């Protein structure tokens, strides 16, 4: 446990890691008393942790309690497509704001993403920040949409998935493709740059989810990979003491049948 963090924040990071790497089984019930037993925190802290891990998508509400989230390929694919569509809109809007903003994007990419090892959490935090920048900042409508549609856990899954990737570097290459297209006014090229990233990272993400469903998890090979409680895209803190909760708008396609009208 990271001694530089508060007890509750360090425990949040520990539990998040244990969920993502399979030490806490998907579908297993999780009560405040369980967290107390696992970690030794107080009951009030344990309750706060349940709320925060639930808000981040690591736990799922089930009746009056929580269970460890099960990440299905169907649900993850919905999140992937939704995020791609929203980021594509943000990229187009950004390109149309003019050369100054495009230059700021290039500087941001160079300062926070380029040259950083993808295994290092600094890369993950930089990628989150770059996404927020492309969406127009944390207070933009697009960032608010992402917060509603995409749980925080999806971004961590996307980062972990590179354990199965044949190659990495999609984010930097997508950024360079965007900058080239934006400077030349190529709107279709901008769309393609966004899709390049999301389509390029999809195979390893599918492998991760398939393996998790089969009870197999990647080795935790991240460099300083679980030391941070990052902000959401909308800038809202996800620190463990936050009692904020959210419900994603998108639900698995399998849930839609009972709600759909016959054509």
Coordinates of C-alpha atoms in Angstrom, one line a residue:
X1 CA 0.0 0.0 0.0
X2 CA 1.3 3.4 -0.9
X3 CA 2.3 5.1 2.3
X4 CA 2.2 8.6 0.8
X5 CA -1.6 8.4 0.3
X6 CA -4.3 8.6 2.8
X7 CA -5.6 5.3 4.2
X8 CA -8.8 5.4 2.3
X9 CA -7.3 6.5 -1.1
X10 CA -4.6 3.8 -0.8
X11 CA -7.2 1.2 -0.1
X12 CA -9.3 2.3 -3.1
X13 CA -6.3 1.8 -5.3
X14 CA -5.6 -1.6 -3.8
X15 CA -9.2 -2.8 -4.3
X16 CA -9.3 -1.4 -7.8
X17 CA -6.2 -3.3 -8.7
X18 CA -7.4 -6.5 -7.1
X19 CA -10.7 -6.3 -9.1
X20 CA -8.9 -5.6 -12.5
X21 CA -6.4 -8.4 -12.0
X22 CA -8.9 -11.0 -10.8
X23 CA -8.0 -11.3 -7.2
X24 CA -11.6 -10.4 -6.4
X25 CA -13.8 -12.6 -8.6
X26 CA -16.3 -11.1 -11.0
X27 CA -19.8 -11.4 -9.6
X28 CA -18.7 -11.9 -6.0
X29 CA -20.8 -10.0 -3.5
X30 CA -19.1 -7.1 -1.7
X31 CA -20.2 -5.6 1.5
X32 CA -18.7 -2.9 3.7
X33 CA -17.9 -5.7 6.2
X34 CA -15.9 -7.5 3.5
X35 CA -13.8 -4.4 2.8
X36 CA -13.2 -4.0 6.6
X37 CA -12.0 -7.6 6.7
X38 CA -9.8 -7.3 3.6
X39 CA -8.2 -4.0 4.4
X40 CA -8.7 -3.1 8.1
X41 CA -10.4 0.3 7.3
X42 CA -13.2 1.6 9.5
X43 CA -16.9 0.9 8.6
X44 CA -17.5 4.5 7.5
X45 CA -14.4 4.3 5.2
X46 CA -15.6 0.9 3.8
X47 CA -19.0 2.4 3.0
X48 CA -17.3 5.3 1.2
X49 CA -15.2 2.8 -0.8
X50 CA -18.3 0.9 -1.9
X51 CA -19.8 4.1 -3.2
X52 CA -16.7 5.2 -5.0
X53 CA -15.9 1.8 -6.6
X54 CA -19.5 1.6 -7.6
X55 CA -19.4 5.1 -9.2
X56 CA -16.2 4.1 -11.1
X57 CA -17.8 0.9 -12.5
X58 CA -15.6 -1.5 -10.6
X59 CA -18.6 -2.6 -8.5
X60 CA -22.2 -3.0 -9.5
X61 CA -25.2 -2.3 -7.4
X62 CA -27.2 -5.5 -6.7
X63 CA -30.2 -5.0 -4.5
X64 CA -29.0 -3.4 -1.3
X65 CA -25.4 -4.5 -1.8
X66 CA -22.7 -4.6 -4.4
X67 CA -21.0 -7.2 -6.5
X68 CA -17.7 -7.1 -8.3
X69 CA -18.4 -6.0 -11.9
X70 CA -18.4 -8.5 -14.8
X71 CA -17.1 -6.9 -18.0
X72 CA -18.8 -8.5 -21.0
X73 CA -17.5 -8.1 -24.5
X74 CA -21.0 -6.8 -25.5
X75 CA -21.0 -4.0 -22.9
X76 CA -17.3 -3.1 -23.5
X77 CA -18.0 -2.9 -27.2
X78 CA -20.9 -0.4 -26.6
X79 CA -18.6 1.7 -24.5
X80 CA -15.9 1.6 -27.2
X81 CA -18.2 2.7 -29.9
X82 CA -19.8 5.4 -27.8
X83 CA -16.5 6.9 -26.8
X84 CA -15.2 6.7 -30.4
X85 CA -18.3 8.6 -31.6
X86 CA -18.1 11.3 -29.0
X87 CA -14.3 11.8 -29.4
X88 CA -14.8 12.0 -33.2
X89 CA -17.2 14.9 -32.7
X90 CA -14.7 16.6 -30.3
X91 CA -11.9 16.2 -32.8
X92 CA -13.9 17.8 -35.6
X93 CA -14.9 20.7 -33.4
X94 CA -11.3 21.2 -32.2
X95 CA -10.0 21.2 -35.8
X96 CA -12.6 23.9 -36.8
X97 CA -11.5 26.2 -34.0
X98 CA -8.4 27.2 -35.9
X99 CA -4.6 26.9 -36.1
X100 CA -3.9 28.2 -32.6
X101 CA -5.9 25.4 -31.0
X102 CA -4.4 22.8 -33.3
X103 CA -0.9 23.9 -32.2
X104 CA -2.0 23.7 -28.6
X105 CA -3.1 20.1 -29.3
X106 CA 0.3 19.3 -30.7
X107 CA 2.1 20.8 -27.7
X108 CA -0.2 18.9 -25.4
X109 CA 0.4 15.6 -27.1
X110 CA 4.2 16.1 -27.0
X111 CA 4.2 17.2 -23.4
X112 CA 1.9 14.5 -21.9
X113 CA 1.9 11.4 -24.1
X114 CA 4.7 11.2 -26.7
X115 CA 7.8 9.4 -25.5
X116 CA 6.2 8.0 -22.3
X117 CA 6.2 4.2 -21.9
X118 CA 2.7 2.9 -22.4
X119 CA 3.2 0.7 -19.3
X120 CA 3.7 3.7 -17.1
X121 CA 0.7 5.3 -15.4
X122 CA 2.0 8.7 -16.6
X123 CA 1.0 7.6 -20.1
X124 CA -2.5 6.6 -18.9
X125 CA -3.0 9.9 -17.1
X126 CA -1.7 11.8 -20.2
X127 CA -4.1 9.9 -22.4
X128 CA -7.0 10.8 -20.1
X129 CA -5.9 14.5 -20.2
X130 CA -5.5 14.5 -23.9
X131 CA -9.0 13.0 -24.3
X132 CA -10.4 15.8 -22.1
X133 CA -8.6 18.4 -24.2
X134 CA -10.0 17.0 -27.5
X135 CA -13.5 17.0 -26.0
X136 CA -13.2 20.7 -25.3
X137 CA -12.2 20.7 -21.6
X138 CA -13.7 19.1 -18.5
X139 CA -16.7 21.4 -18.5
X140 CA -17.7 20.8 -22.1
X141 CA -21.0 19.1 -23.0
X142 CA -19.0 16.3 -24.7
X143 CA -17.0 15.6 -21.5
X144 CA -20.3 15.5 -19.5
X145 CA -21.7 13.0 -22.1
X146 CA -18.6 10.8 -21.6
X147 CA -19.1 10.8 -17.9
X148 CA -22.7 9.6 -18.3
X149 CA -21.9 7.0 -21.0
X150 CA -18.6 5.6 -20.0
X151 CA -17.6 4.3 -16.6
X152 CA -14.1 5.1 -15.3
X153 CA -13.2 1.4 -15.3
X154 CA -13.4 1.2 -19.1
X155 CA -10.4 3.6 -19.5
X156 CA -8.4 1.4 -17.2
X157 CA -9.4 -1.7 -19.1
X158 CA -8.4 -0.1 -22.3
X159 CA -5.0 0.6 -20.9
X160 CA -4.5 -2.8 -19.4
X161 CA -5.5 -4.4 -22.7
X162 CA -2.1 -3.5 -24.3
X163 CA -0.7 -6.5 -22.4
X164 CA -2.2 -8.5 -25.3
X165 CA -1.4 -6.0 -28.1
X166 CA 0.8 -7.0 -31.1
X167 CA 1.9 -3.3 -31.1
X168 CA 1.3 -0.1 -29.2
X169 CA 1.7 3.5 -30.1
X170 CA -1.8 3.9 -31.6
X171 CA -2.6 7.0 -29.5
X172 CA 0.5 9.0 -30.7
X173 CA 0.0 7.9 -34.3
X174 CA -3.7 8.8 -34.2
X175 CA -2.7 12.2 -32.7
X176 CA -0.2 12.8 -35.5
X177 CA -2.8 11.8 -38.1
X178 CA -5.3 14.1 -36.6
X179 CA -2.9 17.0 -36.6
X180 CA -2.0 16.5 -40.2
X181 CA -5.7 16.2 -41.3
X182 CA -6.7 19.2 -39.1
X183 CA -4.0 21.5 -40.6
X184 CA -5.1 20.6 -44.1
X185 CA -8.8 20.9 -43.4
X186 CA -9.4 17.2 -44.2
X187 CA -12.5 16.4 -42.1
X188 CA -12.7 12.8 -43.3
X189 CA -9.1 12.4 -42.3
X190 CA -9.9 13.6 -38.9
X191 CA -12.7 11.0 -38.5
X192 CA -10.3 8.3 -39.7
X193 CA -7.6 9.4 -37.2
X194 CA -10.0 8.8 -34.3
X195 CA -11.2 5.5 -35.7
X196 CA -7.6 4.4 -36.2
X197 CA -7.0 4.5 -32.5
X198 CA -10.3 2.8 -31.4
X199 CA -10.2 0.2 -34.1
X200 CA -6.4 -0.4 -33.6
X201 CA -6.8 -1.1 -29.9
X202 CA -10.0 -3.2 -30.2
X203 CA -8.4 -6.6 -30.7
X204 CA -6.4 -6.5 -27.6
X205 CA -9.4 -5.2 -25.6
X206 CA -11.5 -8.1 -26.9
X207 CA -8.7 -10.6 -25.8
X208 CA -8.6 -9.0 -22.4
X209 CA -12.4 -9.3 -21.9
X210 CA -12.5 -12.9 -23.3
X211 CA -9.7 -13.9 -20.9
X212 CA -11.3 -12.2 -17.9
X213 CA -14.6 -14.1 -18.7
X214 CA -12.6 -17.3 -18.7
X215 CA -11.0 -16.5 -15.3
X216 CA -7.6 -15.6 -16.8
X217 CA -6.1 -12.2 -16.2
X218 CA -2.9 -10.6 -17.5
X219 CA 0.1 -10.2 -15.3
X220 CA 0.3 -6.8 -13.6
X221 CA 3.3 -5.5 -15.5
X222 CA 2.5 -1.8 -15.3
X223 CA 5.2 0.6 -14.2
X224 CA 3.9 2.5 -11.2
X225 CA 0.5 1.5 -12.7
X226 CA -1.8 1.8 -9.7
X227 CA -0.7 4.9 -7.7
X228 CA -3.2 7.4 -8.9
X229 CA -6.9 8.1 -8.5
X230 CA -7.4 10.0 -11.7
X231 CA -10.0 12.7 -12.4
X232 CA -12.9 11.7 -14.6
X233 CA -13.0 13.1 -18.1
X234 CA -15.4 15.8 -16.8
X235 CA -12.9 16.8 -14.2
X236 CA -15.0 15.4 -11.3
X237 CA -12.7 13.8 -8.7
X238 CA -12.9 10.1 -8.1
X239 CA -11.2 10.1 -4.8
X240 CA -12.3 7.4 -2.4
X241 CA -14.2 9.7 -0.1
X242 CA -16.5 10.9 -2.9
X243 CA -20.1 9.8 -2.4
X244 CA -21.0 10.7 -5.9
X245 CA -22.6 8.0 -8.0
X246 CA -23.6 7.8 -11.7
X247 CA -25.6 5.4 -13.8
X248 CA -24.3 4.8 -17.4
X249 CA -27.0 5.6 -20.0
X250 CA -26.0 2.8 -22.3
X251 CA -27.0 -0.8 -21.3
X252 CA -26.2 -4.1 -22.9
X253 CA -28.0 -4.8 -26.2
X254 CA -29.4 -7.9 -24.6
X255 CA -31.4 -5.7 -22.2
X256 CA -33.1 -3.9 -25.0
X257 CA -35.3 -6.7 -26.3
X258 CA -37.9 -6.3 -23.5
X259 CA -38.0 -2.5 -24.1
X260 CA -38.1 -2.5 -27.9
X261 CA -41.2 -2.2 -30.0
X262 CA -41.9 -4.8 -32.6
X263 CA -41.2 -3.5 -36.1

